Amino acid sequence: QVQLVQSGAEVKEPGASVKVACKTSGYTFTRYDISWVRQATGHGLEWMGWMNPNSGDTGYTEKFQGRVSMTRNTSIGTAYMELTSLTSEDTAVYYCSRTSSPGFFEFWGQGTLVTVSS
Amino acid sequence: EVVLTQSPGTLSLSPGERATLSCRASQSLKSTCLAWYQQRPGQAPRLLIYGGTSRATGIPDRFSGSGSGTDFTLTISRLEPEDFAVYYCQCQQYGVSPLYTFGQGTKLEIK
């Protein structure tokens, strides 16, 4: 069965960077885009960007341009999301999700809590 | 940018009742772009409906999606205790930023 398993919770200081991993299994990793979605406590879902695991092409929402990087390691079926220059506003649960056509999020990781605090 | 506005913000109903959740878009959308998700506390979102009307694998037939243009609806025909959660609509729009947009959510609570 399709599974996306994310790395564990992180605590970071303001100004630092965080890199979250999303290990996939149960399907061909390069056949489906991966998106990252975040959710601050008590708030809704916010889409951050997507990556094509086959080509490595990416697209980021304007809000995160210049601060986010989405990469992958195809040999181990794992996607990564790195966010730099963290502030307290980045404290949230970050989800990876497999994107299916026509543009919906069919499978989700369990989420990774990133806490930014001094 | 496409804005999706969900209403009501909170819906209070009893098990066995019918729930109607609305998602209104700021511009006309292809109905096939619309998806709906359920999120229970402490869990990741779960896909319910995609392509406007298609149920995801394993989703009971009491969940249905409908609508076109700017007005879309998620209907739960008879509420079960496990249906009380937060629901989000979502659409993908090529050529606009952001590529994917979510509504702000509707909380379905037990009355």
Short mmCIF file of C-alpha atoms in Angstrom, two decimals:
data_model
loop_
_atom_site.label_atom_id
_atom_site.label_comp_id
_atom_site.label_asym_id
_atom_site.label_seq_id
_atom_site.Cartn_x
_atom_site.Cartn_y
_atom_site.Cartn_z
CA GLN A 1 0.00 0.00 0.00
CA VAL A 2 1.05 3.59 -0.58
CA GLN A 3 2.79 5.14 2.40
CA LEU A 4 4.50 8.44 3.06
CA VAL A 5 6.48 8.49 6.30
CA GLN A 6 7.96 11.76 7.48
CA SER A 7 10.90 12.52 9.72
CA GLY A 8 10.42 13.44 13.35
CA ALA A 9 9.61 16.66 15.12
CA GLU A 10 12.15 19.48 15.09
CA VAL A 11 12.84 22.42 17.38
CA LYS A 12 14.79 25.26 15.82
CA GLU A 13 15.94 28.70 16.84
CA PRO A 14 14.88 31.78 14.87
CA GLY A 15 17.09 32.26 11.83
CA ALA A 16 17.91 28.58 11.50
CA SER A 17 16.91 26.16 8.76
CA VAL A 18 14.98 22.90 8.87
CA LYS A 19 14.93 19.97 6.46
CA VAL A 20 12.01 17.55 6.59
CA ALA A 21 12.14 14.15 4.89
CA CYS A 22 9.25 12.24 3.34
CA LYS A 23 10.01 8.59 2.59
CA THR A 24 7.60 6.97 0.15
CA SER A 25 6.78 3.33 -0.53
CA GLY A 26 4.17 1.24 -2.29
CA TYR A 27 4.34 3.01 -5.66
CA THR A 28 6.83 4.25 -8.25
CA PHE A 29 8.26 7.39 -6.68
CA THR A 30 9.02 9.16 -9.96
CA ARG A 31 5.48 8.89 -11.33
CA TYR A 32 3.71 11.34 -9.07
CA ASP A 33 4.42 14.89 -7.93
CA ILE A 34 4.98 15.56 -4.24
CA SER A 35 3.50 18.67 -2.64
CA TRP A 36 4.19 20.17 0.75
CA VAL A 37 1.38 21.66 2.83
CA ARG A 38 1.69 23.25 6.24
CA GLN A 39 -0.74 23.92 9.05
CA ALA A 40 -0.17 26.23 11.98
CA THR A 41 -1.88 25.20 15.20
CA GLY A 42 -5.58 25.95 15.02
CA HIS A 43 -5.33 27.15 11.44
CA GLY A 44 -6.13 25.83 7.98
CA LEU A 45 -4.05 24.16 5.29
CA GLU A 46 -1.51 26.19 3.34
CA TRP A 47 0.05 24.82 0.17
CA MET A 48 3.78 25.61 -0.11
CA GLY A 49 4.94 24.08 -3.37
CA TRP A 50 5.41 20.99 -5.51
CA MET A 51 8.19 18.87 -6.94
CA ASN A 52 8.31 16.48 -9.85
CA PRO A 53 10.45 13.60 -8.54
CA ASN A 54 11.31 12.46 -12.06
CA SER A 55 12.71 15.72 -13.41
CA GLY A 56 13.38 17.55 -10.16
CA ASP A 57 11.29 20.48 -11.40
CA THR A 58 9.76 22.53 -8.63
CA GLY A 59 7.20 25.29 -8.14
CA TYR A 60 6.79 27.34 -5.01
CA THR A 61 4.08 29.68 -3.89
CA GLU A 62 5.23 33.31 -3.83
CA LYS A 63 5.10 33.50 -0.06
CA PHE A 64 7.96 31.00 0.26
CA GLN A 65 10.02 31.91 -2.81
CA GLY A 66 13.66 32.28 -1.86
CA ARG A 67 13.23 30.47 1.47
CA VAL A 68 12.08 26.99 0.47
CA SER A 69 13.79 24.25 -1.46
CA MET A 70 12.22 20.91 -2.44
CA THR A 71 14.55 18.12 -3.50
CA ARG A 72 14.59 14.36 -3.78
CA ASN A 73 16.70 11.22 -3.70
CA THR A 74 15.18 8.89 -6.26
CA SER A 75 17.34 5.93 -5.21
CA ILE A 76 15.58 5.79 -1.85
CA GLY A 77 12.19 7.24 -2.86
CA THR A 78 12.48 10.20 -0.52
CA ALA A 79 11.47 13.82 -0.92
CA TYR A 80 12.82 16.68 1.15
CA MET A 81 11.61 20.15 2.04
CA GLU A 82 14.07 22.67 3.43
CA LEU A 83 12.92 25.99 4.84
CA THR A 84 15.45 28.66 5.79
CA SER A 85 15.47 31.86 7.86
CA LEU A 86 12.89 30.46 10.24
CA THR A 87 10.73 32.72 12.40
CA SER A 88 8.07 31.93 14.99
CA GLU A 89 5.50 32.27 12.19
CA ASP A 90 6.92 29.07 10.67
CA THR A 91 5.89 27.01 13.69
CA ALA A 92 3.51 24.49 12.15
CA VAL A 93 2.92 20.89 11.15
CA TYR A 94 4.39 20.23 7.72
CA TYR A 95 2.83 17.54 5.52
CA CYS A 96 4.06 15.92 2.34
CA SER A 97 1.45 14.61 -0.03
CA ARG A 98 1.36 12.61 -3.24
CA THR A 99 -0.41 14.57 -5.92
CA SER A 100 -2.69 12.80 -8.40
CA SER A 101 -4.37 14.07 -11.54
CA PRO A 102 -6.42 16.24 -11.85
CA GLY A 103 -4.63 18.04 -9.05
CA PHE A 104 -5.60 16.60 -5.68
CA PHE A 105 -3.72 15.22 -2.70
CA GLU A 106 -4.47 11.52 -2.54
CA PHE A 107 -2.00 10.29 0.08
CA TRP A 108 -0.48 12.19 3.00
CA GLY A 109 2.41 11.80 5.36
CA GLN A 110 1.70 11.81 9.07
CA GLY A 111 3.04 15.35 9.48
CA THR A 112 6.16 16.80 11.06
CA LEU A 113 5.87 19.41 13.79
CA VAL A 114 8.45 22.17 13.43
CA THR A 115 8.68 24.49 16.41
CA VAL A 116 10.65 27.72 16.09
CA SER A 117 11.55 29.14 19.46
CA SER A 118 14.48 30.77 21.19
CA GLU B 1 -5.43 34.21 -7.22
CA VAL B 2 -8.45 31.99 -6.68
CA VAL B 3 -9.98 32.37 -3.22
CA LEU B 4 -12.16 29.58 -1.83
CA THR B 5 -14.57 30.63 0.90
CA GLN B 6 -16.23 27.92 2.94
CA SER B 7 -19.43 28.31 4.90
CA PRO B 8 -20.52 28.02 7.53
CA GLY B 9 -17.42 28.30 9.67
CA THR B 10 -18.97 25.92 12.18
CA LEU B 11 -21.92 23.59 11.66
CA SER B 12 -23.62 22.02 14.68
CA LEU B 13 -25.67 18.92 13.91
CA SER B 14 -26.67 15.62 15.47
CA PRO B 15 -25.80 12.11 14.33
CA GLY B 16 -28.25 10.92 11.70
CA GLU B 17 -28.83 14.42 10.31
CA ARG B 18 -27.83 15.65 6.87
CA ALA B 19 -24.88 18.03 6.53
CA THR B 20 -24.44 20.49 3.68
CA LEU B 21 -21.09 22.27 3.44
CA SER B 22 -20.48 25.06 0.96
CA CYS B 23 -17.36 26.15 -0.93
CA ARG B 24 -17.60 29.33 -2.99
CA ALA B 25 -14.88 30.37 -5.44
CA SER B 26 -13.87 33.94 -6.29
CA GLN B 27 -13.99 33.04 -9.98
CA SER B 28 -15.56 30.34 -12.07
CA LEU B 29 -13.76 27.01 -11.83
CA LYS B 30 -13.66 23.81 -13.79
CA SER B 31 -15.77 21.50 -11.64
CA THR B 32 -13.15 18.77 -12.00
CA CYS B 33 -10.62 20.83 -10.05
CA LEU B 34 -12.57 20.61 -6.80
CA ALA B 35 -11.56 18.21 -4.03
CA TRP B 36 -12.74 17.79 -0.44
CA TYR B 37 -10.79 16.59 2.59
CA GLN B 38 -11.69 15.56 6.11
CA GLN B 39 -9.33 16.25 9.00
CA ARG B 40 -9.84 14.79 12.45
CA PRO B 41 -7.94 16.25 15.43
CA GLY B 42 -4.29 15.25 15.44
CA GLN B 43 -4.51 13.54 12.06
CA ALA B 44 -3.44 14.34 8.54
CA PRO B 45 -6.16 15.35 6.08
CA ARG B 46 -7.92 12.52 4.26
CA LEU B 47 -9.14 12.80 0.69
CA LEU B 48 -12.91 12.35 0.40
CA ILE B 49 -13.91 13.68 -3.04
CA TYR B 50 -11.89 14.53 -6.14
CA GLY B 51 -12.81 15.76 -9.60
CA GLY B 52 -15.81 17.49 -8.06
CA THR B 53 -17.92 14.35 -7.62
CA SER B 54 -15.77 11.21 -7.42
CA ARG B 55 -15.40 9.47 -4.08
CA ALA B 56 -11.89 8.44 -3.08
CA THR B 57 -11.15 4.80 -2.38
CA GLY B 58 -12.84 3.55 0.76
CA ILE B 59 -15.04 6.62 1.28
CA PRO B 60 -18.64 5.71 2.22
CA ASP B 61 -21.39 6.64 -0.18
CA ARG B 62 -23.01 8.96 2.37
CA PHE B 63 -20.40 11.50 1.18
CA SER B 64 -21.13 13.24 -2.10
CA GLY B 65 -19.81 16.26 -3.97
CA SER B 66 -21.62 18.53 -6.39
CA GLY B 67 -21.58 21.97 -7.92
CA SER B 68 -20.24 24.01 -10.79
CA GLY B 69 -18.99 27.47 -11.65
CA THR B 70 -18.37 29.21 -8.35
CA ASP B 71 -20.57 27.17 -5.98
CA PHE B 72 -19.68 23.70 -4.75
CA THR B 73 -21.17 21.51 -2.05
CA LEU B 74 -20.14 18.56 0.07
CA THR B 75 -23.12 16.64 1.39
CA ILE B 76 -23.06 14.00 4.12
CA SER B 77 -26.41 12.28 3.92
CA ARG B 78 -26.61 10.79 7.43
CA LEU B 79 -24.00 11.81 9.95
CA GLU B 80 -22.09 9.15 11.80
CA PRO B 81 -20.16 9.95 15.02
CA GLU B 82 -16.83 9.68 13.18
CA ASP B 83 -17.87 12.36 10.66
CA PHE B 84 -17.50 15.20 13.15
CA ALA B 85 -14.29 16.86 11.99
CA VAL B 86 -13.01 19.78 9.92
CA TYR B 87 -13.62 19.76 6.17
CA TYR B 88 -11.60 21.59 3.52
CA CYS B 89 -12.24 22.22 -0.15
CA GLN B 90 -9.32 22.59 -2.56
CA CYS B 91 -8.75 23.40 -6.21
CA GLN B 92 -5.84 23.40 -8.63
CA GLN B 93 -5.65 26.19 -11.18
CA TYR B 94 -3.05 26.10 -13.91
CA GLY B 95 -1.45 29.35 -14.88
CA VAL B 96 -2.24 31.12 -11.62
CA SER B 97 -0.40 31.42 -8.35
CA PRO B 98 -0.72 29.67 -6.04
CA LEU B 99 -1.21 26.54 -8.09
CA TYR B 100 -3.25 24.88 -5.31
CA THR B 101 -5.71 26.67 -3.05
CA PHE B 102 -7.55 25.51 0.06
CA GLY B 103 -10.66 26.91 1.65
CA GLN B 104 -10.37 27.96 5.28
CA GLY B 105 -12.36 24.97 6.51
CA THR B 106 -15.72 24.15 8.05
CA LYS B 107 -15.83 22.58 11.48
CA LEU B 108 -18.62 20.04 11.83
CA GLU B 109 -19.41 19.62 15.52
CA ILE B 110 -21.86 17.53 17.50
CA LYS B 111 -24.93 19.44 18.62
#
